[in-house]
Short mmCIF file of C-alpha atoms in Angstrom, two decimals:
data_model
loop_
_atom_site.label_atom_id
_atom_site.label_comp_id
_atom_site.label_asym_id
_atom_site.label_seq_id
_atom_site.Cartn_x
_atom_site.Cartn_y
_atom_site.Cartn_z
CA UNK M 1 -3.37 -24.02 5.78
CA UNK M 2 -4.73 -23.51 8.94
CA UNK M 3 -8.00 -23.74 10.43
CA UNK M 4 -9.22 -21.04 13.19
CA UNK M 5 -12.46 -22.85 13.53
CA UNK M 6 -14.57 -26.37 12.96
CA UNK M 7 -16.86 -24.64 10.92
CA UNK M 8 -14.26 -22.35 8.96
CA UNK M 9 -13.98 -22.74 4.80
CA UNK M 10 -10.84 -22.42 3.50
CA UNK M 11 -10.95 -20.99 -0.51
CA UNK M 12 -8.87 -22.18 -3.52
CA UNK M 13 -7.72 -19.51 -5.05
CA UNK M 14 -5.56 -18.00 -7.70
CA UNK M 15 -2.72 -18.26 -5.45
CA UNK M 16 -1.51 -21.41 -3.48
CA UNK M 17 -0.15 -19.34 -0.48
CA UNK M 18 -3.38 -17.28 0.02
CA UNK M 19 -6.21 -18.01 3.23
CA UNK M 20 -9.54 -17.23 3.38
CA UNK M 21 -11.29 -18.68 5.97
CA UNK M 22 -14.07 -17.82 9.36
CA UNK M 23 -12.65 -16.66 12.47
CA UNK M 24 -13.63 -18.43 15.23
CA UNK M 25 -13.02 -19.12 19.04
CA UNK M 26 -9.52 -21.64 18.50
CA UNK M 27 -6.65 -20.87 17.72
CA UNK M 28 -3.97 -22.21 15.43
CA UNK M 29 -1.95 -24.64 17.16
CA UNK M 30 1.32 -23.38 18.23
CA UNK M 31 2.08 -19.14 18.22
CA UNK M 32 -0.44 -16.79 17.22
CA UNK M 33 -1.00 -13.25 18.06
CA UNK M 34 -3.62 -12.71 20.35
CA UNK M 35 -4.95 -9.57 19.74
CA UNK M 36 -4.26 -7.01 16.76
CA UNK M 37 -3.20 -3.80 16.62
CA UNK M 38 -4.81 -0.33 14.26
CA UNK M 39 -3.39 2.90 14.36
CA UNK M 40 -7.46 4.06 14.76
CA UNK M 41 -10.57 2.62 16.61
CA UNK M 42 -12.89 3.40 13.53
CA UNK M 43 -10.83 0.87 11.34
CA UNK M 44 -12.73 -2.45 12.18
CA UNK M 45 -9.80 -4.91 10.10
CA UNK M 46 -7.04 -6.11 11.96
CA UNK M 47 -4.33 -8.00 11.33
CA UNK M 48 -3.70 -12.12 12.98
CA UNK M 49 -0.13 -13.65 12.68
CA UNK M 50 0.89 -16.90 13.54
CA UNK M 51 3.56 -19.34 13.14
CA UNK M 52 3.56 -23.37 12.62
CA UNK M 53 5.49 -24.13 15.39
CA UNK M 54 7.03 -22.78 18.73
CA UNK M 55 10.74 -23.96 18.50
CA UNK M 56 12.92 -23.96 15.45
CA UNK M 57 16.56 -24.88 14.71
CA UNK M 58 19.09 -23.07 12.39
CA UNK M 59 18.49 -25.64 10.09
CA UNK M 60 14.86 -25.77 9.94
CA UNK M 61 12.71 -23.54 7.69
CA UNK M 62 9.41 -21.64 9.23
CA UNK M 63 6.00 -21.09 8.07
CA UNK M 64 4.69 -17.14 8.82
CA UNK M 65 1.00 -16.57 8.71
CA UNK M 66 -0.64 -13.17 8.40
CA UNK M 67 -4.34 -12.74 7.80
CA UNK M 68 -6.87 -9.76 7.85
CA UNK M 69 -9.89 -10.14 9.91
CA UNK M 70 -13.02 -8.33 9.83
CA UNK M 71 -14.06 -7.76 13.39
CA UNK M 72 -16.88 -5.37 12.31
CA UNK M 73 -20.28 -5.87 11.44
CA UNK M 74 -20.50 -4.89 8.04
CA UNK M 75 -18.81 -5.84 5.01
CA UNK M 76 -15.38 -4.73 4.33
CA UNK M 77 -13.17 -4.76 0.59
CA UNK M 78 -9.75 -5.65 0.26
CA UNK M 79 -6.66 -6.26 -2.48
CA UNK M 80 -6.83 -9.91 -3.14
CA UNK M 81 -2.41 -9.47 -3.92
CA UNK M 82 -1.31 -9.71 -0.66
CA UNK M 83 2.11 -10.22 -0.62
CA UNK M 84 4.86 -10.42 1.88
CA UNK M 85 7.36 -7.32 0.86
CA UNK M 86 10.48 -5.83 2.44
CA UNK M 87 8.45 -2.41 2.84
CA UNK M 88 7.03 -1.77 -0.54
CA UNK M 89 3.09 -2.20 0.69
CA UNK M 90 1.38 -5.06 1.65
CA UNK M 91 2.19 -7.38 4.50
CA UNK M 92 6.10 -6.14 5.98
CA UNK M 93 7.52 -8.50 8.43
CA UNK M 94 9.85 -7.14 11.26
CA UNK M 95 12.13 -9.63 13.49
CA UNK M 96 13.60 -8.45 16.78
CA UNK M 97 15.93 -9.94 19.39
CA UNK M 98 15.14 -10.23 23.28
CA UNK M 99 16.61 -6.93 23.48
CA UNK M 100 14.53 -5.47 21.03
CA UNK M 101 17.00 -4.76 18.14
CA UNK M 102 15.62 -4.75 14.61
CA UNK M 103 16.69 -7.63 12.61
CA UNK M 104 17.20 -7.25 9.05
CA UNK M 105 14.73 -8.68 6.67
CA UNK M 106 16.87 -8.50 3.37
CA UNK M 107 15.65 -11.29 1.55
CA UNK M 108 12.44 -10.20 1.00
CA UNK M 109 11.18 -8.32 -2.39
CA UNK M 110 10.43 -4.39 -2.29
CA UNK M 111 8.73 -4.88 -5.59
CA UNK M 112 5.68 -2.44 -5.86
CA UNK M 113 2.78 -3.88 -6.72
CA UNK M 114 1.46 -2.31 -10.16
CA UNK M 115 -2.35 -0.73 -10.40
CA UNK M 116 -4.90 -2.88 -11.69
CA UNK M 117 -5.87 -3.09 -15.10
CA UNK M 118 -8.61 -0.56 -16.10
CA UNK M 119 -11.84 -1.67 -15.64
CA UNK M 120 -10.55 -5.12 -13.63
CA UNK M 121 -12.63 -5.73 -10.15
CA UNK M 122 -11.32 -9.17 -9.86
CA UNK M 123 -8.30 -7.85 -7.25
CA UNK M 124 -11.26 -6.92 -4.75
CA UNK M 125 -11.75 -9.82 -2.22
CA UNK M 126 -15.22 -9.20 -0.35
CA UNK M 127 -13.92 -9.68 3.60
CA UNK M 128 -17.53 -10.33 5.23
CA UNK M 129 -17.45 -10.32 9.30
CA UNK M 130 -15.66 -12.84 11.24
CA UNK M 131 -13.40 -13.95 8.08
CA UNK M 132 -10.04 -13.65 7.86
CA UNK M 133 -7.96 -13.12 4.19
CA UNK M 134 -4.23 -13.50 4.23
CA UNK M 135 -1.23 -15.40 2.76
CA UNK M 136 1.66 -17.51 4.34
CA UNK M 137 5.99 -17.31 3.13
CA UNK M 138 8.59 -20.19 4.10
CA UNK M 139 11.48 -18.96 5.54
CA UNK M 140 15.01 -20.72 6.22
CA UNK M 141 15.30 -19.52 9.56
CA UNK M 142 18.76 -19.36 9.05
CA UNK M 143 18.48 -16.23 6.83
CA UNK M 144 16.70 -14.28 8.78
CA UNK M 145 18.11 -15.23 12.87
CA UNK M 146 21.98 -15.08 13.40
CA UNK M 147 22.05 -17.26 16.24
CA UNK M 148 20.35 -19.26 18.80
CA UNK M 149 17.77 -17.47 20.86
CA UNK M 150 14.34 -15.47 21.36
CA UNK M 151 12.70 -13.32 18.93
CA UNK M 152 9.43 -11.87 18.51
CA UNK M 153 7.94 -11.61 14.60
CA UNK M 154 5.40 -8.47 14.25
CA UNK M 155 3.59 -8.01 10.53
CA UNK M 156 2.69 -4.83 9.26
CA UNK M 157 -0.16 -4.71 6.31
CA UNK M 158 -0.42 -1.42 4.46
CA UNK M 159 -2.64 -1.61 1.17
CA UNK M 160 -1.44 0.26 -2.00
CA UNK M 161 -4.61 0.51 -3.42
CA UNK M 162 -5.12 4.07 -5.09
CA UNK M 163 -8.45 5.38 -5.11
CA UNK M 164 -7.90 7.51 -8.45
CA UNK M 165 -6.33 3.93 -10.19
CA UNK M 166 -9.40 1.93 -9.91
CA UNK M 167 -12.78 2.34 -11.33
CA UNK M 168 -15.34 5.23 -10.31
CA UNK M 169 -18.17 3.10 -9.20
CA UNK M 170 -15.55 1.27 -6.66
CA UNK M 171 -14.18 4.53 -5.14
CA UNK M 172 -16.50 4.26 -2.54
CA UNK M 173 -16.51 0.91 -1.46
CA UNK M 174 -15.78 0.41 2.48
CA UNK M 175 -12.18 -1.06 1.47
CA UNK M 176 -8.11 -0.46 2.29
CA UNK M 177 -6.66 2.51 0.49
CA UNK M 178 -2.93 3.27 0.58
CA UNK M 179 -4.68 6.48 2.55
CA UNK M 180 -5.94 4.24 5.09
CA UNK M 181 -3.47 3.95 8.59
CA UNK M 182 -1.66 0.82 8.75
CA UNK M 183 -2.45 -2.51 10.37
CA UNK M 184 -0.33 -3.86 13.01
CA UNK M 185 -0.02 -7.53 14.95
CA UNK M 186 0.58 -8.14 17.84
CA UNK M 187 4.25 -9.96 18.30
CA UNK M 188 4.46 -13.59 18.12
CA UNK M 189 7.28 -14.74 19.80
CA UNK M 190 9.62 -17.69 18.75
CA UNK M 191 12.54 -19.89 19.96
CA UNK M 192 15.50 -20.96 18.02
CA UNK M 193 18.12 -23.73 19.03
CA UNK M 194 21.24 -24.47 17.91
CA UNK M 195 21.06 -28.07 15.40
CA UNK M 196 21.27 -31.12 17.53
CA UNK M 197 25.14 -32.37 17.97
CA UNK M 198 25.73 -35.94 16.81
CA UNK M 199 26.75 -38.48 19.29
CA UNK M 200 30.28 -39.94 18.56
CA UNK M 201 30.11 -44.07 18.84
#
């Protein structure tokens, strides 16, 4: 896990690969998205990816970070599931080339995420201002980049949180819906070599 700032608190939670921590003025220490993208200015969560290195070989496996961040000053509610997911809800991941071609992310689930259980609140995670929420995946870089080169890594976070599947009081909570526009990051870009030749003696 990664810290964003001195004074940021990471959370133990349910799930080993999820973050919680405070946003703060450093970043992590190799790529990270700069700035986030929202389809609309009134949405005050964006999304922060970042990687745990620069430079990878075809051998090596990669650590992806993606994390919602409250930049508003209010409260904000989100699912506490985040998951990474080939395009099923939650956070997708898309890979291009330095030409801009669309890599294929097959290895990743398209499993929908079921409802909560009626009358559960537990899957609400309380997102105050200035903290991030998010979860990492390892990836064998391998299986998802063909050959040496550049490529950028973009996340997009779409909640599948139904109004009409949760309970009445929570309805109208300031929190993702699966009505609400997706979240996009900004690209991360990454380099990856071909594995070091051994030296004949």
């Amino acid at each position: 896990m990664v810290l964003l700032s001195s004074f940021g608190r990471i959370y133990a939670l349910i799930l080993p690969a999820i973050l919680l921590f405070q946003a703060g003025d450093n970043t992590a220490p190799y790529r990270v998205s700069q700035q986030a993208l929202v389809s609309t200015e009134a949405l005050p969560v964006s999304l922060v990816i970042w990687t745990d290195r620069a430079n990878y070989s075809l051998r090596d496996a990669m650590k992806v970070n993606g994390a919602l961040q409250n930049n508003g000053h209010g409260p904000w509610y989100i699912d506490r599931r985040i998951a990474w997911t080939g395009g099923a809800g939650g956070l997708q991941l898309e890979i291009r080339n330095e030409q801009g071609k669309i890599l294929p992310a097959s290895y990743l689930s398209d499993v929908l995420m079921p409802p909560p259980p009626e009358g559960d609140k537990s899957f609400f995670i309380l997102l105050e201002p200035g903290f991030l929420y998010g979860s990492y995946m390892h990836l064998k870089v391998k299986d998802f980049f063909p050959k040496p080169g550049r490529y950028s890594l973009r996340v997009t976070y779409k909640s599948w949180l139904i109004k009409e599947t949760v309970a009445p009081q929570l309805r109208n909570l300031p929190a993702l819906w699966v009505d609400s526009p997706e979240i996009i990051s900004e690209p991360v870009w990454i380099e990856v070599t071909s594995p070091a030749k051994r030296v004949r003696r």
